[in-house]
mmCIF file of C-alpha atoms in Angstrom:
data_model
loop_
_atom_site.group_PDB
_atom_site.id
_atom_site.type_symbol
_atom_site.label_atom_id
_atom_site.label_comp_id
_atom_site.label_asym_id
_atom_site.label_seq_id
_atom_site.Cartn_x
_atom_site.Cartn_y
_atom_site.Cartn_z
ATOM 1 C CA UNK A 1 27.949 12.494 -5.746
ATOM 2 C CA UNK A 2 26.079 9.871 -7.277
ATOM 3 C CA UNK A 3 23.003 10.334 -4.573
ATOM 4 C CA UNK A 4 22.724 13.841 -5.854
ATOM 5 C CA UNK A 5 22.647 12.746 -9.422
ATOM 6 C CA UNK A 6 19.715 10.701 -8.555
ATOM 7 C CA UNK A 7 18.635 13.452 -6.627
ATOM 8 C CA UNK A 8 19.027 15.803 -9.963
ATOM 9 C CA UNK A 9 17.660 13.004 -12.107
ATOM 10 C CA UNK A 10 13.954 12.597 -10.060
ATOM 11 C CA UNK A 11 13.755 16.578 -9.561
ATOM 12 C CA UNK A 12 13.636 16.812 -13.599
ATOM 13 C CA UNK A 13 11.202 14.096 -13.814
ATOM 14 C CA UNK A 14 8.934 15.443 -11.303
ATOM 15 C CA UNK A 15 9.170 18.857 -13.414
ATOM 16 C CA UNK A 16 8.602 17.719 -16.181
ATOM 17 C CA UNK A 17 5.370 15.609 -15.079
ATOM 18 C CA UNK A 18 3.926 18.560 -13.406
ATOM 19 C CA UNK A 19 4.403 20.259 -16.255
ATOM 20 C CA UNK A 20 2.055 18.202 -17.777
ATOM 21 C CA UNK A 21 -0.380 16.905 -15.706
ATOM 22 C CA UNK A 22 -3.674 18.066 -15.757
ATOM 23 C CA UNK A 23 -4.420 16.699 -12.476
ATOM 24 C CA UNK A 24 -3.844 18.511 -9.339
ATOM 25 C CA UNK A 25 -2.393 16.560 -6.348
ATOM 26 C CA UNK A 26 -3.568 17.479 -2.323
ATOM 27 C CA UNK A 27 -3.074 15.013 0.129
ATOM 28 C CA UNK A 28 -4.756 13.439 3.194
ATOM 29 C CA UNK A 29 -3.623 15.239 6.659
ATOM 30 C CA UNK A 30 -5.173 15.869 9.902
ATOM 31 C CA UNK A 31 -2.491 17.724 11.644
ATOM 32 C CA UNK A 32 -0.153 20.659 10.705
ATOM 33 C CA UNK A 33 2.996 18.433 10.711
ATOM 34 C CA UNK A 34 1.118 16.371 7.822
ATOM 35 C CA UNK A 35 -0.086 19.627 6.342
ATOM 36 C CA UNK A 36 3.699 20.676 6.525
ATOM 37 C CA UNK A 37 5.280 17.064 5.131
ATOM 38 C CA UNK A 38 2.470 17.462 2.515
ATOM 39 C CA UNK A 39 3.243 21.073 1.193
ATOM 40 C CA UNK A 40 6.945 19.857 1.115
ATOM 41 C CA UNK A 41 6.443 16.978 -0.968
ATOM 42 C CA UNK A 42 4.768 18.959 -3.717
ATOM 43 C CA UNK A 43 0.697 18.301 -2.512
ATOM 44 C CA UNK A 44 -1.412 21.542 -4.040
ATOM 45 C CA UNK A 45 -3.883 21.643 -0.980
ATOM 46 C CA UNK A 46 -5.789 18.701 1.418
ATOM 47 C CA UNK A 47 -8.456 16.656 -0.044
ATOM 48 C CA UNK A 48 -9.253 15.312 3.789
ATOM 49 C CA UNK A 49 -8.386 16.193 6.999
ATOM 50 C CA UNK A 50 -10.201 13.921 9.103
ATOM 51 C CA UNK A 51 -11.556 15.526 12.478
ATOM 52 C CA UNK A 52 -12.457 12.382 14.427
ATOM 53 C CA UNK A 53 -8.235 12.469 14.842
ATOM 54 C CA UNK A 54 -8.690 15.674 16.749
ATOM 55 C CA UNK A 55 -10.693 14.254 18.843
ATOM 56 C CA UNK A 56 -8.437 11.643 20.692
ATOM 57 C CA UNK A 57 -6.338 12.474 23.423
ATOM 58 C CA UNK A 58 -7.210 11.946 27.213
ATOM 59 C CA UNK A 59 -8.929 15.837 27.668
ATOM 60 C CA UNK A 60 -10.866 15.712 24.541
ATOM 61 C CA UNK A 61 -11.720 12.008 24.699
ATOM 62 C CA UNK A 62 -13.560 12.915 27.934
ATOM 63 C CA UNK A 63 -15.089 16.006 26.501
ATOM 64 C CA UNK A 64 -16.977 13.803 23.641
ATOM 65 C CA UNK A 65 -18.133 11.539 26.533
ATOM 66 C CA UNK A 66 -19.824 14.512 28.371
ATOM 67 C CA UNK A 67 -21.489 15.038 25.217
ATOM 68 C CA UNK A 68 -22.349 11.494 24.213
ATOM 69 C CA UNK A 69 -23.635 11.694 27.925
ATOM 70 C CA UNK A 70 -25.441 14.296 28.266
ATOM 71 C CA UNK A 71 -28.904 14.149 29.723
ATOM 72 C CA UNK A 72 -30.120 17.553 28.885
ATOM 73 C CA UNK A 73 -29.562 20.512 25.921
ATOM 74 C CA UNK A 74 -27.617 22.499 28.356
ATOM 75 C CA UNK A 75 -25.131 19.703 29.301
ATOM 76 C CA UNK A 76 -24.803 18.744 25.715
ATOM 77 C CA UNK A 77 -23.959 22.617 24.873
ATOM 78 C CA UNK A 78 -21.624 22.677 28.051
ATOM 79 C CA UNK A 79 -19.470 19.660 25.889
ATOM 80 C CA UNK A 80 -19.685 21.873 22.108
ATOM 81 C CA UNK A 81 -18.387 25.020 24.138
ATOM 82 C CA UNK A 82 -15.362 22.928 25.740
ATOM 83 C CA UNK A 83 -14.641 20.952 22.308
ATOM 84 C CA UNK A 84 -15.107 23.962 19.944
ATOM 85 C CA UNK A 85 -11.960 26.005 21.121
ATOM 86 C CA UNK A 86 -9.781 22.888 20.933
ATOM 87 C CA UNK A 87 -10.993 22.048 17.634
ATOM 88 C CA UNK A 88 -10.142 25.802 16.677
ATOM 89 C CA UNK A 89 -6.599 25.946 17.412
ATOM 90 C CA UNK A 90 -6.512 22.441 15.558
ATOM 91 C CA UNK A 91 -7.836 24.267 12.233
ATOM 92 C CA UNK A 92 -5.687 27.293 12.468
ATOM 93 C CA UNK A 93 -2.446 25.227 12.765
ATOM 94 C CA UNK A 94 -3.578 23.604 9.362
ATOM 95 C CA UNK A 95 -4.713 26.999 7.837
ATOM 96 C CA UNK A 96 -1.479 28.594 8.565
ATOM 97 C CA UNK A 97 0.767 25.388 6.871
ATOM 98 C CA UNK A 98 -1.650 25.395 3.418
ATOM 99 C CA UNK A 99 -1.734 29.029 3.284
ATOM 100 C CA UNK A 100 -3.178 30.004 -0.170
ATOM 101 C CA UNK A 101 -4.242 26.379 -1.129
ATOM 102 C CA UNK A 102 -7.596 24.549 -0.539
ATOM 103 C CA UNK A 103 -8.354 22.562 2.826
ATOM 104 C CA UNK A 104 -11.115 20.111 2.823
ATOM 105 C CA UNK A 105 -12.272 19.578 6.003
ATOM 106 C CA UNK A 106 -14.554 16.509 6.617
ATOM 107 C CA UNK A 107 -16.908 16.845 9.498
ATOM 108 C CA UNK A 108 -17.314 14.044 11.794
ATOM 109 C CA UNK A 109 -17.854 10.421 10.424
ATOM 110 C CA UNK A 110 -17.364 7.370 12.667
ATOM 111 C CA UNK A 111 -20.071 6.657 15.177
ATOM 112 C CA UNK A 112 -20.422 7.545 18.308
ATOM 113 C CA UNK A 113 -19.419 4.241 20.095
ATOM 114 C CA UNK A 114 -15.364 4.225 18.851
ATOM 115 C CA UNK A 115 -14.999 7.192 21.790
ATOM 116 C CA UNK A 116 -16.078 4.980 24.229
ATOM 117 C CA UNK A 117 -14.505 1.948 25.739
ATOM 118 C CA UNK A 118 -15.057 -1.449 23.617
ATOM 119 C CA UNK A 119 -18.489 -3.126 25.125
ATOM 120 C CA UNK A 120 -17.231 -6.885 25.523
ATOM 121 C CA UNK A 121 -14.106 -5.511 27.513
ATOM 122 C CA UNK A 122 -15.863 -2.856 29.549
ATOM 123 C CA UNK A 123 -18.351 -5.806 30.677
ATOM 124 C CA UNK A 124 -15.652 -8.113 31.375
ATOM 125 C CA UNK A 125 -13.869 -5.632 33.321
ATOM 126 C CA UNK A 126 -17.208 -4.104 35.544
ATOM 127 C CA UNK A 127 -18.263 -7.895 36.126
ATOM 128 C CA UNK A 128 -14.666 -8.487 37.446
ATOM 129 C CA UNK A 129 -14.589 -5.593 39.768
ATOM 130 C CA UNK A 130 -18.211 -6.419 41.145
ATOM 131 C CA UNK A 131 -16.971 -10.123 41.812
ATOM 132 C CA UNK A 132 -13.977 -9.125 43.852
ATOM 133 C CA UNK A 133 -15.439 -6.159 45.256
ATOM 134 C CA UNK A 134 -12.922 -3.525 43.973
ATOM 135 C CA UNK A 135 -13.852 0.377 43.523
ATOM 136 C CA UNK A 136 -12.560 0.842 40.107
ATOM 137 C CA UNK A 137 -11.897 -0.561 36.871
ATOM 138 C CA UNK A 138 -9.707 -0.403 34.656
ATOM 139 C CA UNK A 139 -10.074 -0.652 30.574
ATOM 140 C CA UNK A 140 -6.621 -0.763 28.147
ATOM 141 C CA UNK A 141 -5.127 0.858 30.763
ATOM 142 C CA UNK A 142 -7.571 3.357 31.404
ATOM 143 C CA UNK A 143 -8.996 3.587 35.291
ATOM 144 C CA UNK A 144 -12.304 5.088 36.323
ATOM 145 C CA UNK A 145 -14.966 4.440 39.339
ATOM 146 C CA UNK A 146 -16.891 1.188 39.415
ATOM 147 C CA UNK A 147 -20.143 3.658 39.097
ATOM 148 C CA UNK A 148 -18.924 5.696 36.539
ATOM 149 C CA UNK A 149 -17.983 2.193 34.076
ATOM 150 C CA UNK A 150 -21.359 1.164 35.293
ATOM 151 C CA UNK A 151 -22.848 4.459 33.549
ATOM 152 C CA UNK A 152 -20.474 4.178 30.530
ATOM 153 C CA UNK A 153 -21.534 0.282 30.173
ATOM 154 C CA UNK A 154 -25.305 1.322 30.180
ATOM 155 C CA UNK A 155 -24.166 3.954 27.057
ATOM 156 C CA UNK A 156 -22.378 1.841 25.576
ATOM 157 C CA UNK A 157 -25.034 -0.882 24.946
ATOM 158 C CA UNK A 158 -27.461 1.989 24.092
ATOM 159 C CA UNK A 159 -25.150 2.710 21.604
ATOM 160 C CA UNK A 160 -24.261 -0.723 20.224
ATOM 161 C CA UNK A 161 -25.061 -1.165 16.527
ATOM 162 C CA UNK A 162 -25.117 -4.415 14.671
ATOM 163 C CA UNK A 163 -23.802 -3.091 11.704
ATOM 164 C CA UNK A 164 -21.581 0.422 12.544
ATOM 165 C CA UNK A 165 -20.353 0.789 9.235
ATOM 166 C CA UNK A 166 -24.203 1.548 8.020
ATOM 167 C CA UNK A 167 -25.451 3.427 11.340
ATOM 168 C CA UNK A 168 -25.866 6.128 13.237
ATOM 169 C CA UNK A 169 -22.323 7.530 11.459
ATOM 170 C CA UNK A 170 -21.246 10.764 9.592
ATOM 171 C CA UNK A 171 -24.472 13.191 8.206
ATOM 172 C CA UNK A 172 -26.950 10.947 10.131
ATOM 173 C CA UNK A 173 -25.071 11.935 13.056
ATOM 174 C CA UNK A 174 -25.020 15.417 12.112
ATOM 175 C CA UNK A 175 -29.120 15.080 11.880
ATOM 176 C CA UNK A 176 -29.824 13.305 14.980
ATOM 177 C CA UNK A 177 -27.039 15.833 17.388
ATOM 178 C CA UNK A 178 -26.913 19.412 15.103
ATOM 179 C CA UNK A 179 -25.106 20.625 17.558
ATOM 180 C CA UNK A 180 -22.278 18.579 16.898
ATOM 181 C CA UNK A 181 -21.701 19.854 13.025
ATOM 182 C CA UNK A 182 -22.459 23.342 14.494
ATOM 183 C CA UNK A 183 -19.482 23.621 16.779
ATOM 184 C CA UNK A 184 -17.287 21.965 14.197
ATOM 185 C CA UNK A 185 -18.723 24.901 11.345
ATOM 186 C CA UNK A 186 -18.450 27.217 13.850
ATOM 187 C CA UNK A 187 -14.467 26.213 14.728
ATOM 188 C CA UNK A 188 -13.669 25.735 11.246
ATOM 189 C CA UNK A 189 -14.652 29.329 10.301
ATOM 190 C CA UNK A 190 -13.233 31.098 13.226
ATOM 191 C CA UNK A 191 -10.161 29.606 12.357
ATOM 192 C CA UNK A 192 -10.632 30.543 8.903
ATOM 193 C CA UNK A 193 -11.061 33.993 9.703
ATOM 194 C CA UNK A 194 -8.193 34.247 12.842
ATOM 195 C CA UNK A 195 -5.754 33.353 10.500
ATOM 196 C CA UNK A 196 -6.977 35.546 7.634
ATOM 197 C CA UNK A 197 -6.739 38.593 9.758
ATOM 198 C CA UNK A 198 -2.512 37.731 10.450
ATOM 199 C CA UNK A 199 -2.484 37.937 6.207
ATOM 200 C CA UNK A 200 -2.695 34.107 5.993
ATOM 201 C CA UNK A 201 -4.980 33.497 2.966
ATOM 202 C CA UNK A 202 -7.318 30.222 3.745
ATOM 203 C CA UNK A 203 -8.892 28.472 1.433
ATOM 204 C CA UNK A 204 -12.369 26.570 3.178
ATOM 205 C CA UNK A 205 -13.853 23.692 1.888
ATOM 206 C CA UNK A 206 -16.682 22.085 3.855
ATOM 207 C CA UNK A 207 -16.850 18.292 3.785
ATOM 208 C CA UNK A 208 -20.040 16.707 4.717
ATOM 209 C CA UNK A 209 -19.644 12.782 4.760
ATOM 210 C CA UNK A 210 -22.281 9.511 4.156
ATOM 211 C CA UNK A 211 -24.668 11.726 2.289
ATOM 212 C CA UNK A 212 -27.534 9.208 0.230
ATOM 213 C CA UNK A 213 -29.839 11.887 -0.880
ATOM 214 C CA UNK A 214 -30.183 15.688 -1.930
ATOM 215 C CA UNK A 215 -31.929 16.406 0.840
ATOM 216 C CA UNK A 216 -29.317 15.432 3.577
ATOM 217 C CA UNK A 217 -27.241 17.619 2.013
ATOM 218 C CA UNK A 218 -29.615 20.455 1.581
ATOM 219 C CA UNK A 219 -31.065 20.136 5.441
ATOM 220 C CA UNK A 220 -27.363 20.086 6.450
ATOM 221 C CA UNK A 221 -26.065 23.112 4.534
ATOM 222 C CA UNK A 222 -29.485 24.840 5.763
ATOM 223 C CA UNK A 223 -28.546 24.584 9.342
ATOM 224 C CA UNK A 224 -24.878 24.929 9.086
ATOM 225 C CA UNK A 225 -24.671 28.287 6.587
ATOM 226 C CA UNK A 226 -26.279 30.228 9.451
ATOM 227 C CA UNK A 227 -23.618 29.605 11.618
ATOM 228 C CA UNK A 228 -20.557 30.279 9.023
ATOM 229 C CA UNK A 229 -22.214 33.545 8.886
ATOM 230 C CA UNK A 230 -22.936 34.548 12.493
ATOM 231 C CA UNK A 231 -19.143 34.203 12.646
ATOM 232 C CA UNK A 232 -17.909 35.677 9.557
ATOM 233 C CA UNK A 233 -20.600 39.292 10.663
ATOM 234 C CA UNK A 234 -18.927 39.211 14.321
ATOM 235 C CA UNK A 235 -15.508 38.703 13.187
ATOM 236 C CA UNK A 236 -16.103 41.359 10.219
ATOM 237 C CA UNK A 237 -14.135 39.086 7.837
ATOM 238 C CA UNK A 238 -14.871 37.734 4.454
ATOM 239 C CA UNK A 239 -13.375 34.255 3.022
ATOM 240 C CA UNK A 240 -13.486 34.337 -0.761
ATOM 241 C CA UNK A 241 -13.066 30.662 -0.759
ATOM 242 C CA UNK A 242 -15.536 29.070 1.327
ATOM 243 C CA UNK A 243 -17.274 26.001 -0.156
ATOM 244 C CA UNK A 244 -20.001 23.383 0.929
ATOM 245 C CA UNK A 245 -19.704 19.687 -0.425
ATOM 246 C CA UNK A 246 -20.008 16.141 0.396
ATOM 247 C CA UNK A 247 -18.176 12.542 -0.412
ATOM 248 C CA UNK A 248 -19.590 10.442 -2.776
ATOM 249 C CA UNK A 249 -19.290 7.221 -0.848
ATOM 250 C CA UNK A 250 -22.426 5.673 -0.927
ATOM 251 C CA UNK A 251 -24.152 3.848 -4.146
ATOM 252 C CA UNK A 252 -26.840 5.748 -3.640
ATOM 253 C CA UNK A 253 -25.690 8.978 -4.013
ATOM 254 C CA UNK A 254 -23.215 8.085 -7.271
ATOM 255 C CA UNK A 255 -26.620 7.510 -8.980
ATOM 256 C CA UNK A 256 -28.447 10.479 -8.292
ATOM 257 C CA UNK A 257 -25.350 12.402 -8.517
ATOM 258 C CA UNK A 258 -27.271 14.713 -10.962
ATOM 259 C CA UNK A 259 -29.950 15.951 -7.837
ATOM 260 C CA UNK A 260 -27.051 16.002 -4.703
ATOM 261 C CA UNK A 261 -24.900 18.413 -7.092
ATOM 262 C CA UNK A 262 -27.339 21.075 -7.508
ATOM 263 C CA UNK A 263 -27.065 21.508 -3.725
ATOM 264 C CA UNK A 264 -23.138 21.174 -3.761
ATOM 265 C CA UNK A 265 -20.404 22.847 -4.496
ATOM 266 C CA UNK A 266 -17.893 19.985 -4.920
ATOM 267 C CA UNK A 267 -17.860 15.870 -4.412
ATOM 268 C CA UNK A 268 -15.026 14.089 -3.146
ATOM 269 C CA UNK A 269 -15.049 10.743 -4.231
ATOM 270 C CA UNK A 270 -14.223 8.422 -0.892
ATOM 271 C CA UNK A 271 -13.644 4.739 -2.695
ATOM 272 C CA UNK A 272 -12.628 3.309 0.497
ATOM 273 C CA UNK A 273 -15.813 2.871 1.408
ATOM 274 C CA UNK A 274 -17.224 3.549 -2.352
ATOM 275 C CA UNK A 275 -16.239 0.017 -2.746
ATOM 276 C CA UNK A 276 -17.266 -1.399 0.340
ATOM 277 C CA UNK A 277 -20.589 -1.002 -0.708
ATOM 278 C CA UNK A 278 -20.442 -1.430 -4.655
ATOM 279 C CA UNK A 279 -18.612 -5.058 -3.777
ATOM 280 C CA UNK A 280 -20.409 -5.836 -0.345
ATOM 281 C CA UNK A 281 -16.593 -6.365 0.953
ATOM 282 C CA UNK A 282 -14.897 -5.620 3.528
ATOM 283 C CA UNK A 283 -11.885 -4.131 3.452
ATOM 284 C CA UNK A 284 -10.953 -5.541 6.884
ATOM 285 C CA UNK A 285 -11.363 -8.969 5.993
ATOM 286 C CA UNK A 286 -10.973 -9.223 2.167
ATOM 287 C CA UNK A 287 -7.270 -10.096 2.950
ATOM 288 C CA UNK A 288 -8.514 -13.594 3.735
ATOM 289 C CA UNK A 289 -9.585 -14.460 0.274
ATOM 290 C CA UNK A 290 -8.586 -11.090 -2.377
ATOM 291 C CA UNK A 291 -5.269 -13.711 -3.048
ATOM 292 C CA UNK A 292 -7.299 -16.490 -4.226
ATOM 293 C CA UNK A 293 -9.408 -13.801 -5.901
ATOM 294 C CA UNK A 294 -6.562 -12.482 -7.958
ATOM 295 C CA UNK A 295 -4.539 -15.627 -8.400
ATOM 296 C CA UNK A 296 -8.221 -16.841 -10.307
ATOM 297 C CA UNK A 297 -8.645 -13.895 -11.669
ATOM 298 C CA UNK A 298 -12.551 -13.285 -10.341
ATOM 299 C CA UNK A 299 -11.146 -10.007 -10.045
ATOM 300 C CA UNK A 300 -8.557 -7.947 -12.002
ATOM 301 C CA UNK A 301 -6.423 -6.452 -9.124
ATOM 302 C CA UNK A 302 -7.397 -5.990 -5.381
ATOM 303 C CA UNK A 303 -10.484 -3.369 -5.452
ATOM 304 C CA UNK A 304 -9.054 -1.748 -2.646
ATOM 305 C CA UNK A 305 -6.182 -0.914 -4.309
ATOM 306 C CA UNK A 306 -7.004 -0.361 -7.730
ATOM 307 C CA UNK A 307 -10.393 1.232 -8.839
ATOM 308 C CA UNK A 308 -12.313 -1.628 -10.105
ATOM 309 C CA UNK A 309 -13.029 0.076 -13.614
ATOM 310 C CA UNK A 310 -15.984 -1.960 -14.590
ATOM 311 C CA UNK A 311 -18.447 -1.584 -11.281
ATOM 312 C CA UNK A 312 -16.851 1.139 -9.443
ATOM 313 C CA UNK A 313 -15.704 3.261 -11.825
ATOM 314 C CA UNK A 314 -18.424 2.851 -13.348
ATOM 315 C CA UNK A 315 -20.367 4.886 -11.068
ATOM 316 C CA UNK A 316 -17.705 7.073 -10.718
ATOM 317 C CA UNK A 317 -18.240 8.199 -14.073
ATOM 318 C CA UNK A 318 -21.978 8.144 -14.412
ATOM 319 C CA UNK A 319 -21.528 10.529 -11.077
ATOM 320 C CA UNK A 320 -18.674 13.024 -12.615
ATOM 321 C CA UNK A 321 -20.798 13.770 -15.843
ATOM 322 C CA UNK A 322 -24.547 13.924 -14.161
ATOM 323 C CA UNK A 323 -23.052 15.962 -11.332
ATOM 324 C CA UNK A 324 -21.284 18.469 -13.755
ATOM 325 C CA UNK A 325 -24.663 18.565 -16.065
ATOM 326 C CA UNK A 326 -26.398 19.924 -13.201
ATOM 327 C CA UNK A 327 -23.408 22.265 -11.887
ATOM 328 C CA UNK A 328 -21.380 22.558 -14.279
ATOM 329 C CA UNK A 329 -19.248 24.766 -11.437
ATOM 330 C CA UNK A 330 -19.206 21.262 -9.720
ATOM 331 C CA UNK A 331 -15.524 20.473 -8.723
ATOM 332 C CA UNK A 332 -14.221 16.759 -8.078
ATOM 333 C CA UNK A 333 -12.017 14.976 -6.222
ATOM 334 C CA UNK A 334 -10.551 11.715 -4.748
ATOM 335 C CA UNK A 335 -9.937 11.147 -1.399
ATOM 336 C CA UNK A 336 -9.460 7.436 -0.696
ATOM 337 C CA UNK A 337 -6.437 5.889 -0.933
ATOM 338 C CA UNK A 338 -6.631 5.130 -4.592
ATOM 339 C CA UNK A 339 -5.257 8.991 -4.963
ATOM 340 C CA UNK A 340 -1.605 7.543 -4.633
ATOM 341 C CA UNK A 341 -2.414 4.427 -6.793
ATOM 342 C CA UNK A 342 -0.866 5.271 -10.645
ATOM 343 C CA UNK A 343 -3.750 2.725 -12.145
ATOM 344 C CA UNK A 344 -6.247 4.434 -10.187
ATOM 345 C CA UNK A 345 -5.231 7.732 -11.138
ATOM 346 C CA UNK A 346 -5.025 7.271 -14.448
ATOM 347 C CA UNK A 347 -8.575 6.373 -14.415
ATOM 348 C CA UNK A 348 -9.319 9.493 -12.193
ATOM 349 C CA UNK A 349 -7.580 11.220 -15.068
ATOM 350 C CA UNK A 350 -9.516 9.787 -17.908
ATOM 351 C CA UNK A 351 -13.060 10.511 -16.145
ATOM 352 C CA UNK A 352 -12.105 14.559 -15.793
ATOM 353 C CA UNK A 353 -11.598 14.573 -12.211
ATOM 354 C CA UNK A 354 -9.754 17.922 -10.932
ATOM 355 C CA UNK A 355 -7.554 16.263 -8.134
ATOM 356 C CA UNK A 356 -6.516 13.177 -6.342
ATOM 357 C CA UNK A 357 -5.720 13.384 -2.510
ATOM 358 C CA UNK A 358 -3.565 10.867 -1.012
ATOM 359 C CA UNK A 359 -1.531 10.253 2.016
ATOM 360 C CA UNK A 360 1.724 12.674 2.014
ATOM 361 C CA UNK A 361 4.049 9.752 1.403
ATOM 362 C CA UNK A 362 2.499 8.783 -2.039
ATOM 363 C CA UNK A 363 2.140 12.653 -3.314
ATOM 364 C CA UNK A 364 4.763 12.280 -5.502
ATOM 365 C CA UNK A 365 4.093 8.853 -6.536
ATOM 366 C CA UNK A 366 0.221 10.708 -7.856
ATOM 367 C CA UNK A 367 2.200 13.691 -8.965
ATOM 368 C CA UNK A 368 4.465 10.991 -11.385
ATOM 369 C CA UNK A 369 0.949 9.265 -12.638
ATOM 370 C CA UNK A 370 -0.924 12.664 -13.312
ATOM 371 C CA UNK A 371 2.018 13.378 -15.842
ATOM 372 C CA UNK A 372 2.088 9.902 -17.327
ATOM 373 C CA UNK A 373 -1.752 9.820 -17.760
ATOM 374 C CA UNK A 374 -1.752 13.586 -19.761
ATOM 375 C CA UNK A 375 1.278 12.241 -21.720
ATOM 376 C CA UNK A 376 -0.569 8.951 -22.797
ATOM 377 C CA UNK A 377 -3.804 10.836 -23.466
ATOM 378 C CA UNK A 378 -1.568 13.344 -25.810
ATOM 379 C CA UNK A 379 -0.087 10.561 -27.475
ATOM 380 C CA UNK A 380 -3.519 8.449 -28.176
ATOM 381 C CA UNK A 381 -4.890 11.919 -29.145
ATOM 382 C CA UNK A 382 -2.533 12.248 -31.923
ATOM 383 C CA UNK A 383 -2.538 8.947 -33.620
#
């Protein structure tokens, strides 16, 4: 009895913060059981679904490889046609669980290297196999022929990058192998329009990542419109919700904001990396010294955690109002994990962002500091 008092108790409180909240709340999900946890927990769409996650698994881990080593158009074609029906069924699974609400879908962002076996472990393991004269090799528990790790060690040093986090990743990808973002466009909206035709009603949003300049953007949404439409005439459907946008992740683009969002549609602001940049941390290594950092207050509250208001949020702002100057039909968004933080969206609140995203646990947690930021604007209003 007293659990469904609480129960009672936190339902009313939830109301009554949607209720006022100007804020909507998605969430992050990459598969339909997250979609479905999402929905359930109260999240009004997905502000990323990450498609490097549909990517892993044994048969599509080996159908990026063909790609990554292809050695001619064809074979690299041969890789988009086996990918592109997998990554199909992957999009209509999420379509169906968010029917009505908005999915943004992020095209692919991590290099090229993280589908291949780790370089210092794949040379340990072909050196070991050459020294005791074995036929194949094996690689966190993975086993292939000594030639074939051979091959895959040659790629993988061709691929090696110094610094990964500021390479050959998300749109400069999409530049350097179109095809790529074409099969992914071309899954996305046959998905779109599959489940449209069973009376599901999706809602498309377009996510193009690591964009710098307007004319990334532009270039990308030149070659990829084409093929939305090739598949929208042969399928004879329409999507009334269909938009092209990109993440505002990198310094660069936060300041000329104003050019990138005559060429958009909407910007999702991705702080993870946002930050990365704007502090020159790392967020995989900051643990060593952010307590020191905090306990001497050089900085207010882990930046990671909490938008750092001053730098961060700073461009954050100068991006939301020179991006909606230009387009004022500009819609924007959160999708690091600072959507679930209450400090963080507070301050998402107080810049006129439209939504936070977050991961499906914290959705109510964003839904509770949505309410609580509209109430406290209210109540400073009316002093």
């Amino acid at each position: 009895a007293r659990g469904e008092k609480i129960w009672r108790a936190f339902e009313r409180i939830m109301t009554h913060a949607d209720r006022r909240r100007r804020l909507r709340v998605r969430a992050n999900a990459d598969t339909p059981e997250q979609a479905r946890n999402a929905r359930a927990r109260g999240a009004e769409g997905i502000g990323l679904a990450r498609t490097e996650h549909m990517f892993l698994g044994e048969e599509r881990v080996a159908a990026v490889r063909r790609m990554i080593f292809a050695e001619s158009p064809e074979e690299e074609r041969a890789a988009y046609d086996e990918l592109r029906p997998l990554q199909t069924e992957d999009f209509v699974g999420i379509f169906r669980e968010m029917d009505g609400l908005p999915v943004t879908i992020r095209l692919l962002d991590p290099p090229l290297h993280e589908f291949l076996p780790n370089l210092e472990e794949l040379a340990v393991a072909v050196a070991t196999a050459e020294a005791r004269g074995e036929r194949d090799v094996v690689v966190r528990g993975e086993r292939m022929p000594l030639e074939e790790a051979r091959r895959t060690l040659a790629k993988v040093r061709e691929l090696h990058e110094a610094n990964p986090m500021l390479g050959l990743r998300g749109v400069r990808l999409g530049i350097v192998k179109p095809g790529l973002y074409a099969m992914q466009v071309g899954a996305i909206v046959e998905a779109a329009c599959r489940v449209k035709a069973e009376g599901v009603d999706p809602k498309v949003e377009i996510m193009i990542p690591l964009v710098a300049t307007r004319a990334e953007l532009e270039q990308m949404r030149a070659e990829l419109e084409p093929v939305a439409r090739e598949v929208l005439e042969r399928t004879g459907q329409t999507l009334e919700h269909l938009e092209w946008g990109t993440m505002i992740e990198v310094p660069r683009a936060a300041l000329t904001a104003g050019e990138i969002a005559e060429v958009a549609d909407f910007f999702s602001f991705g702080t993870n990396d946002l930050t990365q940049m704007g502090f020159g941390f790392s967020r995989d290594d900051i643990g060593r010294f952010v307590g020191l950092y905090e306990e001497r207050r050089l900085v207010p509250a882990n930046p990671f955690v909490t938008i750092d208001r001053a730098g961060i949020g700073r461009l954050m702002r100068m991006a939301a109002e020179e991006g909606r100057a230009a387009n004022p039909r500009l819609h924007l968004g959160i999708c690091g994990e600072h959507g679930g933080d209450p400090a963080s969206v507070v301050f998402c609140h107080e810049i006129g962002l439209d939504y936070v995203s977050c991961s499906p646990f914290r959705v109510e947690t964003a839904r509770l500091a949505a309410g609580q930021a509209a109430v406290g604007q209210a109540e400073v209003a009316s002093k």
